[in-house]
Coordinates of C-alpha atoms in Angstrom, one line a residue:
M1 CA 59.0 33.4 36.6
K2 CA 60.1 34.4 40.1
K3 CA 56.5 35.1 41.3
Q4 CA 55.2 31.5 41.0
P5 CA 56.7 30.2 44.3
T6 CA 55.3 33.3 46.0
V7 CA 51.8 32.5 44.8
I8 CA 52.1 28.9 45.8
L9 CA 53.2 29.8 49.3
A10 CA 50.3 32.2 49.7
V11 CA 47.8 29.6 48.7
A12 CA 49.2 27.1 51.1
A13 CA 49.2 29.6 53.9
A14 CA 45.5 30.5 53.2
L15 CA 44.5 26.8 53.2
S16 CA 46.3 26.0 56.4
G17 CA 44.9 29.0 58.1
A18 CA 41.3 28.2 57.1
L19 CA 41.6 24.6 58.2
L20 CA 43.1 25.6 61.6
G21 CA 40.4 28.2 62.1
G22 CA 37.6 25.8 61.3
C23 CA 36.4 27.8 58.3
E24 CA 35.6 26.7 54.9
A25 CA 38.4 26.8 52.5
P26 CA 38.1 29.6 49.9
D27 CA 37.6 28.8 46.2
V28 CA 41.1 28.2 45.1
S29 CA 40.2 28.2 41.5
T30 CA 39.4 31.9 41.7
W31 CA 42.8 32.6 43.0
I32 CA 44.6 30.7 40.3
S33 CA 42.4 31.8 37.4
G34 CA 42.3 35.4 38.5
S35 CA 38.5 35.6 38.2
G36 CA 38.3 38.2 40.7
G37 CA 36.3 36.2 43.2
Q38 CA 33.3 35.5 40.8
S39 CA 31.7 32.2 41.5
T40 CA 31.6 29.5 38.8
T41 CA 29.3 27.2 40.7
A42 CA 26.4 25.9 38.5
P43 CA 23.0 27.3 39.1
E44 CA 20.8 25.5 41.7
G45 CA 19.1 22.4 40.2
Q46 CA 21.7 22.1 37.5
A47 CA 24.6 20.8 39.5
T48 CA 26.6 17.9 38.1
G49 CA 25.0 14.5 38.8
E50 CA 21.5 15.8 39.5
E51 CA 18.6 14.1 37.4
T52 CA 16.2 16.5 35.7
T53 CA 12.5 15.1 35.6
I54 CA 10.8 15.7 32.2
P55 CA 7.0 15.7 32.5
E56 CA 5.2 13.0 30.4
A57 CA 3.2 14.2 27.4
P58 CA -0.6 13.8 27.8
S59 CA -2.1 10.6 26.2
I60 CA -5.5 9.8 24.8
D61 CA -8.0 7.2 25.8
W62 CA -7.2 4.3 23.5
N63 CA -10.0 2.2 25.1
A64 CA -12.5 4.7 23.6
I65 CA -11.7 3.2 20.2
P66 CA -13.4 -0.2 19.9
E67 CA -12.4 -3.0 17.6
T68 CA -15.4 -2.3 15.4
F69 CA -18.0 0.4 14.8
V70 CA -21.5 -0.4 13.6
L71 CA -23.0 2.8 12.3
A72 CA -25.9 3.9 10.1
P73 CA -25.6 6.0 6.9
G74 CA -25.4 9.7 7.8
S75 CA -24.5 9.0 11.4
E76 CA -21.5 10.5 13.3
K77 CA -19.2 9.4 16.1
A78 CA -16.6 11.3 18.1
L79 CA -13.1 9.8 18.3
P80 CA -10.5 10.6 21.0
H81 CA -8.7 13.9 20.1
R82 CA -6.0 16.2 21.2
E83 CA -3.3 18.2 19.5
G84 CA -1.1 15.9 17.5
V85 CA -3.6 13.1 16.8
T86 CA -4.0 12.1 13.2
Y87 CA -6.7 10.0 11.5
H88 CA -6.8 7.9 8.3
I89 CA -9.8 6.4 6.6
S90 CA -9.4 3.5 4.1
A91 CA -12.6 4.2 2.1
P92 CA -13.4 8.0 1.9
D93 CA -16.6 7.2 0.0
V94 CA -17.9 5.3 3.0
A95 CA -16.7 7.6 5.8
T96 CA -14.6 10.6 6.6
V97 CA -12.9 12.0 9.7
S98 CA -12.4 15.7 10.4
P99 CA -9.2 17.0 12.0
D100 CA -10.9 17.3 15.3
G101 CA -11.9 13.6 15.3
K102 CA -15.5 13.6 14.1
L103 CA -16.2 10.3 12.3
A104 CA -19.0 10.8 9.7
I105 CA -20.7 8.0 7.7
S106 CA -21.7 9.1 4.2
E107 CA -25.5 9.3 3.7
H108 CA -25.0 7.4 0.5
A109 CA -22.9 4.6 2.0
A110 CA -24.3 1.2 1.0
I111 CA -25.6 -1.1 3.8
G112 CA -23.0 -3.7 4.5
S113 CA -20.1 -1.6 3.2
K114 CA -17.0 -1.4 5.3
A115 CA -14.0 0.9 6.0
E116 CA -11.2 1.1 8.5
V117 CA -10.3 4.1 10.6
T118 CA -6.7 4.4 12.0
V119 CA -5.9 6.7 14.9
E120 CA -2.2 7.7 15.4
Y121 CA -0.7 9.6 18.3
Q122 CA 2.9 9.7 19.6
G123 CA 4.0 6.7 17.6
Q124 CA 1.1 4.6 18.7
T125 CA -1.7 3.5 16.4
K126 CA -5.1 1.7 16.6
T127 CA -7.3 0.6 13.8
A128 CA -11.1 0.0 14.1
Q129 CA -13.3 -1.6 11.4
I130 CA -16.5 0.3 10.4
T131 CA -19.6 -1.6 9.2
V132 CA -22.4 0.4 7.7
K133 CA -25.9 -0.8 8.9
S134 CA -29.1 0.9 9.8
S135 CA -32.0 -0.3 12.0
L136 CA -35.2 -1.6 10.4
A137 CA -37.1 1.1 12.2
E138 CA -35.3 3.7 10.2
T139 CA -36.6 2.4 6.9
I140 CA -40.3 2.0 7.5
M141 CA -43.3 4.3 7.5
M142 CA -47.1 4.0 7.6
V143 CA -48.8 4.5 4.3
N144 CA -52.6 4.1 4.4
S145 CA -52.2 2.1 7.6
V146 CA -49.7 -0.3 5.9
P147 CA -46.1 -0.5 7.2
T148 CA -44.2 0.4 4.0
V149 CA -40.5 0.4 3.3
T150 CA -38.8 3.7 2.5
N151 CA -35.9 2.2 0.7
P152 CA -37.4 -0.2 -2.0
T153 CA -34.4 0.2 -4.4
D154 CA -31.8 -0.5 -1.8
L155 CA -30.0 -3.8 -2.4
A156 CA -30.4 -4.5 1.3
V157 CA -34.1 -3.8 1.5
V158 CA -36.0 -6.0 3.9
V159 CA -39.5 -7.0 2.7
N160 CA -41.5 -9.5 4.8
K161 CA -45.0 -9.9 6.3
Q162 CA -44.5 -6.7 8.4
R163 CA -42.8 -4.6 5.7
S164 CA -44.5 -4.0 2.4
L165 CA -43.2 -2.5 -0.8
P166 CA -45.0 0.6 -2.1
V167 CA -48.2 -0.5 -4.0
D168 CA -47.0 0.8 -7.3
Y169 CA -43.4 -0.3 -7.0
I170 CA -41.6 -1.7 -10.1
P171 CA -37.9 -2.3 -9.6
P172 CA -35.5 -0.4 -12.0
G173 CA -33.3 -2.1 -14.5
L174 CA -35.1 -5.4 -14.9
T175 CA -33.2 -7.7 -17.3
E176 CA -33.0 -11.4 -18.2
P177 CA -29.9 -13.1 -16.9
N178 CA -28.1 -15.4 -19.3
V179 CA -28.8 -18.6 -17.4
P180 CA -30.8 -21.8 -18.2
F181 CA -34.5 -22.0 -17.3
P182 CA -36.6 -25.2 -17.4
F183 CA -39.0 -23.5 -19.7
S184 CA -38.7 -21.5 -22.9
G185 CA -39.9 -18.1 -24.2
K186 CA -40.1 -14.7 -22.6
A187 CA -41.5 -14.5 -19.2
E188 CA -41.8 -12.0 -16.4
K189 CA -40.3 -14.5 -13.9
K190 CA -37.1 -14.7 -15.8
L191 CA -36.3 -11.1 -14.9
L192 CA -34.0 -9.7 -12.2
R193 CA -32.5 -6.3 -11.5
E194 CA -29.2 -5.8 -13.3
P195 CA -26.8 -6.4 -10.3
A196 CA -28.6 -9.5 -9.3
A197 CA -28.8 -10.8 -12.9
R198 CA -25.1 -10.4 -13.4
A199 CA -24.4 -12.1 -10.1
L200 CA -26.6 -15.0 -10.9
E201 CA -24.7 -15.5 -14.2
S202 CA -21.5 -15.6 -12.1
L203 CA -23.0 -18.1 -9.7
F204 CA -24.3 -20.5 -12.4
A205 CA -21.0 -20.4 -14.2
A206 CA -19.1 -21.3 -11.0
A207 CA -21.5 -24.1 -10.4
E208 CA -21.0 -25.5 -13.9
K209 CA -17.2 -25.5 -13.4
D210 CA -17.8 -27.7 -10.4
G211 CA -20.0 -30.0 -12.3
I212 CA -23.2 -28.6 -10.9
Q213 CA -26.1 -27.8 -13.2
L214 CA -28.5 -25.1 -11.9
Y215 CA -31.7 -23.7 -13.4
G216 CA -33.5 -20.4 -12.8
V217 CA -37.2 -21.1 -11.9
S218 CA -38.8 -17.9 -10.7
G219 CA -37.5 -14.4 -10.4
Y220 CA -39.4 -11.1 -10.5
R221 CA -43.1 -11.0 -9.9
S222 CA -45.2 -7.9 -10.2
Y223 CA -47.8 -6.9 -7.6
R224 CA -50.6 -8.2 -9.9
T225 CA -48.8 -11.6 -10.4
Q226 CA -48.2 -12.1 -6.7
K227 CA -51.9 -11.3 -6.0
S228 CA -53.1 -13.9 -8.5
L229 CA -50.6 -16.5 -7.2
F230 CA -51.5 -15.9 -3.5
D231 CA -55.3 -16.0 -4.2
G232 CA -54.8 -19.2 -6.0
Y233 CA -52.9 -20.8 -3.1
V234 CA -55.7 -19.7 -0.7
K235 CA -58.4 -21.3 -2.9
T236 CA -56.6 -24.6 -3.6
Q237 CA -54.7 -25.2 -0.3
G238 CA -56.2 -22.9 2.3
A239 CA -55.2 -19.6 3.9
E240 CA -52.8 -21.2 6.4
H241 CA -50.8 -23.0 3.8
A242 CA -50.8 -19.9 1.6
A243 CA -49.5 -17.7 4.5
R244 CA -46.7 -20.3 5.2
Y245 CA -45.4 -20.6 1.7
S246 CA -46.5 -17.5 -0.1
A247 CA -46.6 -13.8 0.5
N248 CA -49.4 -11.3 0.3
P249 CA -49.1 -9.0 -2.7
G250 CA -46.7 -6.1 -2.0
K251 CA -44.9 -8.2 0.7
S252 CA -43.1 -10.6 -1.6
E253 CA -39.3 -10.5 -2.1
H254 CA -39.8 -11.5 -5.7
Q255 CA -41.3 -8.0 -6.4
T256 CA -38.0 -6.5 -5.4
G257 CA -36.3 -8.1 -8.5
L258 CA -33.6 -9.3 -6.2
A259 CA -34.8 -12.9 -5.6
M260 CA -34.6 -16.0 -7.7
D261 CA -35.9 -19.5 -7.0
V262 CA -33.5 -22.1 -8.4
S263 CA -33.4 -25.9 -8.9
G264 CA -31.3 -28.7 -10.1
A265 CA -32.0 -31.0 -13.0
D266 CA -34.3 -33.3 -11.0
S267 CA -37.8 -31.8 -11.2
R268 CA -39.0 -33.9 -8.3
T269 CA -37.0 -31.7 -5.9
R270 CA -37.9 -28.4 -7.6
L271 CA -39.2 -25.9 -5.0
E272 CA -39.3 -28.7 -2.5
E273 CA -37.4 -29.0 0.8
P274 CA -35.5 -32.2 -0.3
F275 CA -33.6 -30.0 -2.7
A276 CA -31.4 -29.1 0.2
D277 CA -30.0 -32.6 0.3
T278 CA -29.2 -32.8 -3.4
P279 CA -25.7 -32.0 -4.7
E280 CA -27.1 -28.8 -6.2
G281 CA -28.6 -27.7 -3.0
K282 CA -25.5 -28.5 -1.0
W283 CA -23.3 -26.6 -3.4
L284 CA -25.6 -23.6 -3.4
A285 CA -25.6 -23.3 0.4
A286 CA -21.8 -23.5 0.4
H287 CA -21.0 -21.1 -2.4
C288 CA -24.0 -18.7 -3.0
A289 CA -22.5 -16.0 -0.7
E290 CA -19.3 -15.8 -2.8
H291 CA -21.5 -14.3 -5.5
G292 CA -23.6 -12.1 -3.2
F293 CA -26.6 -14.3 -2.5
I294 CA -28.1 -15.7 0.7
I295 CA -30.5 -18.5 1.4
R296 CA -33.3 -16.1 2.4
Y297 CA -35.4 -18.5 4.4
P298 CA -33.1 -20.8 6.3
K299 CA -34.1 -23.8 8.4
G300 CA -35.0 -23.2 12.0
K301 CA -35.6 -19.4 11.5
E302 CA -39.3 -19.6 10.6
E303 CA -40.4 -17.5 13.5
I304 CA -38.1 -14.7 12.4
T305 CA -38.7 -14.8 8.6
G306 CA -42.3 -15.7 8.8
Y307 CA -41.9 -18.4 6.1
A308 CA -41.0 -22.1 6.0
Y309 CA -37.6 -23.3 5.1
E310 CA -36.8 -22.7 1.4
P311 CA -33.4 -23.9 0.4
W312 CA -34.1 -22.9 -3.2
H313 CA -34.9 -19.2 -2.6
L314 CA -31.9 -17.0 -3.3
R315 CA -31.8 -13.3 -2.4
Y316 CA -29.1 -10.9 -3.7
V317 CA -27.6 -8.6 -1.1
G318 CA -24.0 -8.2 -2.3
T319 CA -21.0 -10.2 -1.4
T320 CA -20.0 -8.3 1.8
M321 CA -23.4 -8.8 3.5
A322 CA -23.9 -12.2 2.0
K323 CA -20.7 -13.6 3.5
E324 CA -21.4 -12.3 6.9
I325 CA -25.0 -13.5 7.0
M326 CA -24.1 -17.0 5.7
E327 CA -21.1 -17.4 7.9
K328 CA -23.0 -16.5 11.0
G329 CA -26.0 -18.5 10.0
I330 CA -28.4 -15.6 10.5
T331 CA -31.3 -14.1 8.6
L332 CA -31.5 -10.8 6.8
E333 CA -33.7 -9.5 9.7
E334 CA -31.2 -10.6 12.3
Y335 CA -28.4 -8.8 10.4
F336 CA -30.2 -5.5 11.0
Q337 CA -31.4 -6.4 14.5
D338 CA -27.7 -6.8 15.4
A339 CA -27.1 -3.3 14.2
V340 CA -29.8 -1.9 16.4
A341 CA -28.4 -3.7 19.5
V342 CA -24.9 -2.4 18.9
Q343 CA -26.0 1.2 18.2
S344 CA -28.2 1.3 21.3
Q345 CA -25.1 0.7 23.4
S346 CA -23.1 3.4 21.9

């Protein structure tokens, strides 16, 4: 107990001596703590009050992920990638993404099918919509000098004056839809492929609920039937009229089994342009897409389709494609031309 004043006096003497001599004062804490002169100063860069800069983690190019992708079946696309990035696909039957960011469209993905891909990294996410389309050039080949489609059974097959079906093509699964026709008995033209037949039944049932009576007029036509019909048009109304309103054999949509001409109760507008102005025609244009059909030969698009306006000619393509085509007011050809334009920029 008697040593404490001595220590205090010694410390005071040391301090006063240092100050008078212009020297830095010694570390008093080492005297009091008995640390033997060892410094307790924090290492350089860690002194109290100094800010430590933490480098930012690398990011990814979010702009490289567009709002939409338009890709063909079997195609691939590279997504931004680095360690820690994760991907999610909403429809694995349409597309997949590998851990390193390779987006692959299934070879069996239906034209018009859609999926969403979500990219996530460091708490940020971005989702892009995928639409499956292919270019028309990818589904055509020359057969005996005739441009012939390579996908005749595809629900999105495009058949027109420049794209013929195989000569011996007969569509699979032809069946008669349970809808009214303005004639009785069995007939080839009552037939449609199974998906189109069921969709036509749904369409007619919906029309009936709204007080609209529709009739099926002409569906499937074989190559032989179309040849006889076209030759008859040429003989009675001339080649020019035949080319405007009828198709050469092998180039008719009716041979696909996916097209049906329809009418209302008034026979005077049956297969005539004024059908568009009838209650039945107006209802059809407004609601056909809900059941997977489009007005295949719309008004003002004659140069694209090659045929005059036919408000009665329905073509089944499935609801996804039908809604996009009808909402945009485009033709089936333009739907695919759009895909080519988008892909050529990627």
